[in-house]
PDB file of C-alpha atoms and ligand atoms in Angstrom:
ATOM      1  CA  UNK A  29       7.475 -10.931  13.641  1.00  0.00           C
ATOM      2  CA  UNK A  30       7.519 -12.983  10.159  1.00  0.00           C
ATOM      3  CA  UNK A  31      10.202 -15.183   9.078  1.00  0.00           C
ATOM      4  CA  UNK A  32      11.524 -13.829   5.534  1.00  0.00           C
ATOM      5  CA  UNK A  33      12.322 -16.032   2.767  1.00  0.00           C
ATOM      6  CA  UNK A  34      16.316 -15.773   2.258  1.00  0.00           C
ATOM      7  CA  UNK A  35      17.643 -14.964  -1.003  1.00  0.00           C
ATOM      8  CA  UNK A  36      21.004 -17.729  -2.191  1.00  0.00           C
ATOM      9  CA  UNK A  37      23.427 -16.899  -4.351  1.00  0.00           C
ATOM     10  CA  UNK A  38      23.703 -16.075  -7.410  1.00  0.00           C
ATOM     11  CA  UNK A  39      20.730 -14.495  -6.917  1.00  0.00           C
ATOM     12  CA  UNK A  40      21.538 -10.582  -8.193  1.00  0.00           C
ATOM     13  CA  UNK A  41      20.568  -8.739  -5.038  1.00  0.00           C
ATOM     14  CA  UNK A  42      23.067 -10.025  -3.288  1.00  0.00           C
ATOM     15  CA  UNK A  43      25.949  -8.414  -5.804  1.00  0.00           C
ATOM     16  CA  UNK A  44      23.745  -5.187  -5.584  1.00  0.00           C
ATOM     17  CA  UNK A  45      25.366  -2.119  -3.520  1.00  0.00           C
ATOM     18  CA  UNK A  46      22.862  -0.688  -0.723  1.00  0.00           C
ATOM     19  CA  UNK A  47      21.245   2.574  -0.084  1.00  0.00           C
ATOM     20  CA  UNK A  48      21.934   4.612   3.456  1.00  0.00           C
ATOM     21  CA  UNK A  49      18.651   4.526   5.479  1.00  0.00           C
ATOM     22  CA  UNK A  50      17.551   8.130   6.539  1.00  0.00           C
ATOM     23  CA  UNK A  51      16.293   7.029   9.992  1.00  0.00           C
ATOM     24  CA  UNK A  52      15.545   3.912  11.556  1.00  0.00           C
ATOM     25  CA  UNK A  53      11.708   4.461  11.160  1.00  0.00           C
ATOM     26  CA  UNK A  54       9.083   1.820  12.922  1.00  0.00           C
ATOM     27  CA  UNK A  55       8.929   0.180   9.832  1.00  0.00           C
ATOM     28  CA  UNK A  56      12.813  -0.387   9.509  1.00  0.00           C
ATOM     29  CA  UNK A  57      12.985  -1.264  12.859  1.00  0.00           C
ATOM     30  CA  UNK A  58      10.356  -3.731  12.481  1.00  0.00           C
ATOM     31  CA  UNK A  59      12.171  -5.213   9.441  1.00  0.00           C
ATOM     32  CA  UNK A  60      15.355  -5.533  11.988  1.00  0.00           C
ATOM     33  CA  UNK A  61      13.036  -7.762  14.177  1.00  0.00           C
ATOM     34  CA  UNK A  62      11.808 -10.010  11.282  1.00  0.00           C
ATOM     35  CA  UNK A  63      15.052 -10.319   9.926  1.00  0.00           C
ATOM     36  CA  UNK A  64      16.378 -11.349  13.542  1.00  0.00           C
ATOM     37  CA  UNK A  65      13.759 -14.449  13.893  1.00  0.00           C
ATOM     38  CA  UNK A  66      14.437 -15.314   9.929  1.00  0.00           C
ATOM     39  CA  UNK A  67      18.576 -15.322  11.124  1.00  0.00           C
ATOM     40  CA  UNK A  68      17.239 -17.145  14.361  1.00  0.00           C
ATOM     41  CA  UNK A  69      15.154 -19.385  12.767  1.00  0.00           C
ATOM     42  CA  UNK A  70      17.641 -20.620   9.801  1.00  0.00           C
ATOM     43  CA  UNK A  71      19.432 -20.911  12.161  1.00  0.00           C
ATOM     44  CA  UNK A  72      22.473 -18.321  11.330  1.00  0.00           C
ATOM     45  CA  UNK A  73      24.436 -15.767  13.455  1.00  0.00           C
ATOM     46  CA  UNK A  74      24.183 -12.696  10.809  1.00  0.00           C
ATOM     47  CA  UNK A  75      22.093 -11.377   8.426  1.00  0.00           C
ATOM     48  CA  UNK A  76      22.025  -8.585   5.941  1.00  0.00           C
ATOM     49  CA  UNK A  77      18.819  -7.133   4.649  1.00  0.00           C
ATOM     50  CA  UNK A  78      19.983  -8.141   1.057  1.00  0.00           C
ATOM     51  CA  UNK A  79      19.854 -11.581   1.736  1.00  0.00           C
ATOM     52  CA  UNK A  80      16.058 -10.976   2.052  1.00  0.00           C
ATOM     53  CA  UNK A  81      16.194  -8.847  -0.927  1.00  0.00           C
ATOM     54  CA  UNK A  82      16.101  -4.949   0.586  1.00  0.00           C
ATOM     55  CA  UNK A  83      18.918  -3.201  -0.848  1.00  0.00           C
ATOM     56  CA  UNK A  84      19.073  -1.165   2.403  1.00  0.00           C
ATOM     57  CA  UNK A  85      22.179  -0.865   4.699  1.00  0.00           C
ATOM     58  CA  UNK A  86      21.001  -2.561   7.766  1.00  0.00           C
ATOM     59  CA  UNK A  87      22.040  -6.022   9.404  1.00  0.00           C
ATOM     60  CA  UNK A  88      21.370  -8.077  12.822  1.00  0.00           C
ATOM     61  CA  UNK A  89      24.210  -9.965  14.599  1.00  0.00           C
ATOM     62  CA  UNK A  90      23.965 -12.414  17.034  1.00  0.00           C
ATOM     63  CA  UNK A  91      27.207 -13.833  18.067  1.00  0.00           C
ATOM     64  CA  UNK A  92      26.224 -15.893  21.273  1.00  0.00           C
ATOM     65  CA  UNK A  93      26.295 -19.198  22.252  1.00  0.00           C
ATOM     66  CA  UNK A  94      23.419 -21.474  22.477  1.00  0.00           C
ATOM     67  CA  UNK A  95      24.280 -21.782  26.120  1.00  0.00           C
ATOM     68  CA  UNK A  96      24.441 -18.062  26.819  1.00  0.00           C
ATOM     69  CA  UNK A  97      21.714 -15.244  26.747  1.00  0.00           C
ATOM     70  CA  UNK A  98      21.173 -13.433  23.514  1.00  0.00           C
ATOM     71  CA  UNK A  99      23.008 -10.220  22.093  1.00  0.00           C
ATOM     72  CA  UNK A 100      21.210  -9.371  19.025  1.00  0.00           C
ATOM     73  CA  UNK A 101      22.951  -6.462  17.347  1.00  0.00           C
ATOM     74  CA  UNK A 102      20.172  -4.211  15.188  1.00  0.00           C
ATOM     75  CA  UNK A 103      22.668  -1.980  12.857  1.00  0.00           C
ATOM     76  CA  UNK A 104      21.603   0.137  10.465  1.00  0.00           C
ATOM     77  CA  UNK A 105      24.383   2.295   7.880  1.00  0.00           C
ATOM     78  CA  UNK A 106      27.354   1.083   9.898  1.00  0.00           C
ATOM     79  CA  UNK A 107      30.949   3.013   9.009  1.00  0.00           C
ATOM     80  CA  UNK A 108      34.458   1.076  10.355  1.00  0.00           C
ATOM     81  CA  UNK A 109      35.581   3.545  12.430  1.00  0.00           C
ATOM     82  CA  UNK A 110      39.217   1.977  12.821  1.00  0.00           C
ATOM     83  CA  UNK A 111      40.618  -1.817  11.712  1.00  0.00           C
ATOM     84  CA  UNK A 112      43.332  -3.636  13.142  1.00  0.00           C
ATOM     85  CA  UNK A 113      46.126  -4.734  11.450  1.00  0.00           C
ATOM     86  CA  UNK A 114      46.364  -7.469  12.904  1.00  0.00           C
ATOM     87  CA  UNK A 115      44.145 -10.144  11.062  1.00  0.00           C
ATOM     88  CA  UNK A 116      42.275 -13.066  12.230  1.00  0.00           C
ATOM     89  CA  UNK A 117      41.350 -16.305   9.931  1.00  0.00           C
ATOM     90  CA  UNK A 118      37.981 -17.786  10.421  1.00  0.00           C
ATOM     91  CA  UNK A 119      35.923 -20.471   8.814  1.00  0.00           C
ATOM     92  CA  UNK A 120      33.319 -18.332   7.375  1.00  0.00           C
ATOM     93  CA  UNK A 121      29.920 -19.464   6.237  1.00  0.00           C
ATOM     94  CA  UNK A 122      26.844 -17.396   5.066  1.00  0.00           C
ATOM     95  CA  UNK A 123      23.081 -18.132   4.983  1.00  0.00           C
ATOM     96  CA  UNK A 124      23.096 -17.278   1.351  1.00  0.00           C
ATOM     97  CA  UNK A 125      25.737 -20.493   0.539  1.00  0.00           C
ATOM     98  CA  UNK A 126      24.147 -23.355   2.243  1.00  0.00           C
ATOM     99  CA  UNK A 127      26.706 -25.505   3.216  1.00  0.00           C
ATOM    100  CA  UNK A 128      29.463 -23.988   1.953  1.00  0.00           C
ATOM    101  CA  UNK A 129      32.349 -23.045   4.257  1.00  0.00           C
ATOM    102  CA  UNK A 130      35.274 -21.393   3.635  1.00  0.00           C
ATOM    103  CA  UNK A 131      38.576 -19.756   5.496  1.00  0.00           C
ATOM    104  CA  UNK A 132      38.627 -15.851   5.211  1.00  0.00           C
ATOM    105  CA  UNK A 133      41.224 -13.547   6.314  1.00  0.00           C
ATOM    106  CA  UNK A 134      40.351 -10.351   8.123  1.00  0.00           C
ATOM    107  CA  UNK A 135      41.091  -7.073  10.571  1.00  0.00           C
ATOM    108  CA  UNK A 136      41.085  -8.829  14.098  1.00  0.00           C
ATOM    109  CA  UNK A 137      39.257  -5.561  15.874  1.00  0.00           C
ATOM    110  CA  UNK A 138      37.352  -3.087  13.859  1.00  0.00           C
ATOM    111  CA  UNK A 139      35.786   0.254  15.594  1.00  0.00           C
ATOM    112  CA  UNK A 140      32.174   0.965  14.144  1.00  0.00           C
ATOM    113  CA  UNK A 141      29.665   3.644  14.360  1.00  0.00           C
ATOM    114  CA  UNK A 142      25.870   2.305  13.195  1.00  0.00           C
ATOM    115  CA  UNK A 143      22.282   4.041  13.945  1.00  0.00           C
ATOM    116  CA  UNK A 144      20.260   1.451  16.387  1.00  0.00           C
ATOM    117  CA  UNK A 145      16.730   0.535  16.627  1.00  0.00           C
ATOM    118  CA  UNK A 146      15.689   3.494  18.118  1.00  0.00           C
ATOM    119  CA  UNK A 147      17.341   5.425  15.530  1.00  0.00           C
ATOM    120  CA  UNK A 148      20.169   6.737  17.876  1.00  0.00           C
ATOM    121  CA  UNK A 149      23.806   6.554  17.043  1.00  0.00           C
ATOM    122  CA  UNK A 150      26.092   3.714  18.633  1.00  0.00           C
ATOM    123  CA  UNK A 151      29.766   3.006  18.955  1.00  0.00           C
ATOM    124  CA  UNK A 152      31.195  -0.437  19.475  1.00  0.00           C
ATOM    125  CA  UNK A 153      34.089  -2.029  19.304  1.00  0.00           C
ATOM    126  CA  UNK A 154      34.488  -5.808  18.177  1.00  0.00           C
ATOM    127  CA  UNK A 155      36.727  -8.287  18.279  1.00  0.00           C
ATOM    128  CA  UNK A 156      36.954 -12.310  18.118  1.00  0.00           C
ATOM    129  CA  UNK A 157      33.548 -13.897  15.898  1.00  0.00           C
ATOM    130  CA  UNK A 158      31.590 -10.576  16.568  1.00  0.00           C
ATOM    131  CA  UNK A 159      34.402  -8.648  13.975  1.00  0.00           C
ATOM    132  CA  UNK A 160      34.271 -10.820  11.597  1.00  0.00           C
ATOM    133  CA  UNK A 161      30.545 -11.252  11.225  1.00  0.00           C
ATOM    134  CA  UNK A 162      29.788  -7.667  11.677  1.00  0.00           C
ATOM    135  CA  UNK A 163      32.576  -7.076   8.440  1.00  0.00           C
ATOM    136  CA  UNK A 164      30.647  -9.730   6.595  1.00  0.00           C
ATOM    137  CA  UNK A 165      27.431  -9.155   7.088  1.00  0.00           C
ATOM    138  CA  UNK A 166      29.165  -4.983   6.029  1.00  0.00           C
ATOM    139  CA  UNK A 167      30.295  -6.747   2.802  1.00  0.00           C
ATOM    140  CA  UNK A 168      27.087  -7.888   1.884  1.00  0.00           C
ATOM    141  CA  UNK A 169      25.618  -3.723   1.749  1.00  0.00           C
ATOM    142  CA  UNK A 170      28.492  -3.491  -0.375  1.00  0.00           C
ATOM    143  CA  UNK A 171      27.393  -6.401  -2.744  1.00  0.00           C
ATOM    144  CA  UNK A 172      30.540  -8.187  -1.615  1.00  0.00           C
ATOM    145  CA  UNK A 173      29.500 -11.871  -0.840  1.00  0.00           C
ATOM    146  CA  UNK A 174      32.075 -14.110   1.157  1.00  0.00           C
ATOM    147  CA  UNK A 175      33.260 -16.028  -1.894  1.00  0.00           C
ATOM    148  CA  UNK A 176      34.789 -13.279  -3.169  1.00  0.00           C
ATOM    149  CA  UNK A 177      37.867 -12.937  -1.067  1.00  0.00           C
ATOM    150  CA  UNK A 178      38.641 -16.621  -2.143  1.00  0.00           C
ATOM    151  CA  UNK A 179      41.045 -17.380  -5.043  1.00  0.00           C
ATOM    152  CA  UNK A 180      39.053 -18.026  -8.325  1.00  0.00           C
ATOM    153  CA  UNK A 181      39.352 -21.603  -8.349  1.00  0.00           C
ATOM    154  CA  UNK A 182      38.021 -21.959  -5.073  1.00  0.00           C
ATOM    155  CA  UNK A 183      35.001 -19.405  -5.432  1.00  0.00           C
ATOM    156  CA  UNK A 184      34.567 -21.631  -8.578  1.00  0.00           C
ATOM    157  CA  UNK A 185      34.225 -24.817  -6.524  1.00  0.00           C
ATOM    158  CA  UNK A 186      31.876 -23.116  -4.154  1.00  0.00           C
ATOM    159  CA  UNK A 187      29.811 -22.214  -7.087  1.00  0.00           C
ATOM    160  CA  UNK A 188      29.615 -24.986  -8.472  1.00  0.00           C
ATOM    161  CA  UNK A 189      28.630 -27.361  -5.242  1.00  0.00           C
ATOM    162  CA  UNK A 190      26.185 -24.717  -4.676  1.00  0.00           C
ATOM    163  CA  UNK A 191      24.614 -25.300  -7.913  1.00  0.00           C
ATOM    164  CA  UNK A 192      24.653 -29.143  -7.551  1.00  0.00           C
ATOM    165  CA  UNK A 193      23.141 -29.013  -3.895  1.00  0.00           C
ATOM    166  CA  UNK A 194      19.996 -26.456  -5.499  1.00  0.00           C
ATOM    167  CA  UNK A 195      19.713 -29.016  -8.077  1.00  0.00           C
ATOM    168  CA  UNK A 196      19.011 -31.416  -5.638  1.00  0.00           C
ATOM    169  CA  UNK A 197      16.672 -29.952  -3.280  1.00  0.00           C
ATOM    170  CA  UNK A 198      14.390 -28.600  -5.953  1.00  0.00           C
ATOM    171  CA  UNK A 199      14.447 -32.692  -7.856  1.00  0.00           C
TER     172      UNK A 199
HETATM  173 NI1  LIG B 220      26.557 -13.793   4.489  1.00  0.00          NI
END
């Protein structure tokens, strides 16, 4: 496995809309398992293959607690299935923002339908943290980042912190 360098915003793959995979071939798979130590390793709970510039619909998951075994999700061209109405409000960050955290409003329970590792279909059902990562990390094939469901003024802030904080690292 390899850690992958990630990819922070505004960098333009992220606002770029993914292709379907045709099958979860060894090589895909094996691109899930890098991109699962890189999300491990930063350390994050989701990542997108944009955010290590593929432009491919596939993401890893991994909702669990330091204190409890891992579940990594491999997901390749997930569809929502069925959404709550009911919404849930989390503080959301995202590997691609470093430190930036905002509140985003979302379905509660979504239904999805992905291809897995082995390239066979799966159905889960999510609910709690695991929704709303899986529908972020599903924005980000979309080149939907999570600064965009935030009023102007506050994606602006965002931006702009982000901008100072790069400015810093790289003096
Ligand atoms: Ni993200």
């Amino acid at each position: 496995m390899a850690i992958l360098p990630i990819f922070v915003a505004p960098a333009p793959v992220l606002k770029t809309k993914c292709a379907p995979v045709e099958a979860v071939t060894p090589e895909l798979a094996k691109l899930m398992d890098d991109m699962l130590e890189t999300m491990y390793d930063a350390p994050g709970i989701g990542l997108a293959a944009p955010q290590v510039g593929v432009s491919k619909r596939i993401l890893v998951v991994d909702v669990a607690r330091n204190d409890e075994e891992p579940r990594p999700l491999k997901i390749a061209n997930p569809e929502i299935l069925w959404a709550s109405d009911k919404m849930a409000t989390y503080e959301e960050g995202c590997l691609s923002f470093p430190e930036q955290f905002a509140d985003v409003d979302r379905p509660a329970e979504v239904k999805i339908r992905y291809l897995d590792e082995h390239n066979q279909t799966q159905e889960l059902h999510a609910d709690g943290l695991l929704a709303t990562c899986i529908q972020h990390e599903m924005d980000h094939l979309e080149g939907i980042v999570f600064v965009d469901h935030l009023s102007t003024l506050k994606r602006g802030m965002i931006m702009r912190k982000l901008k100072k904080l790069q400015k810093q690292r790289a003096a």
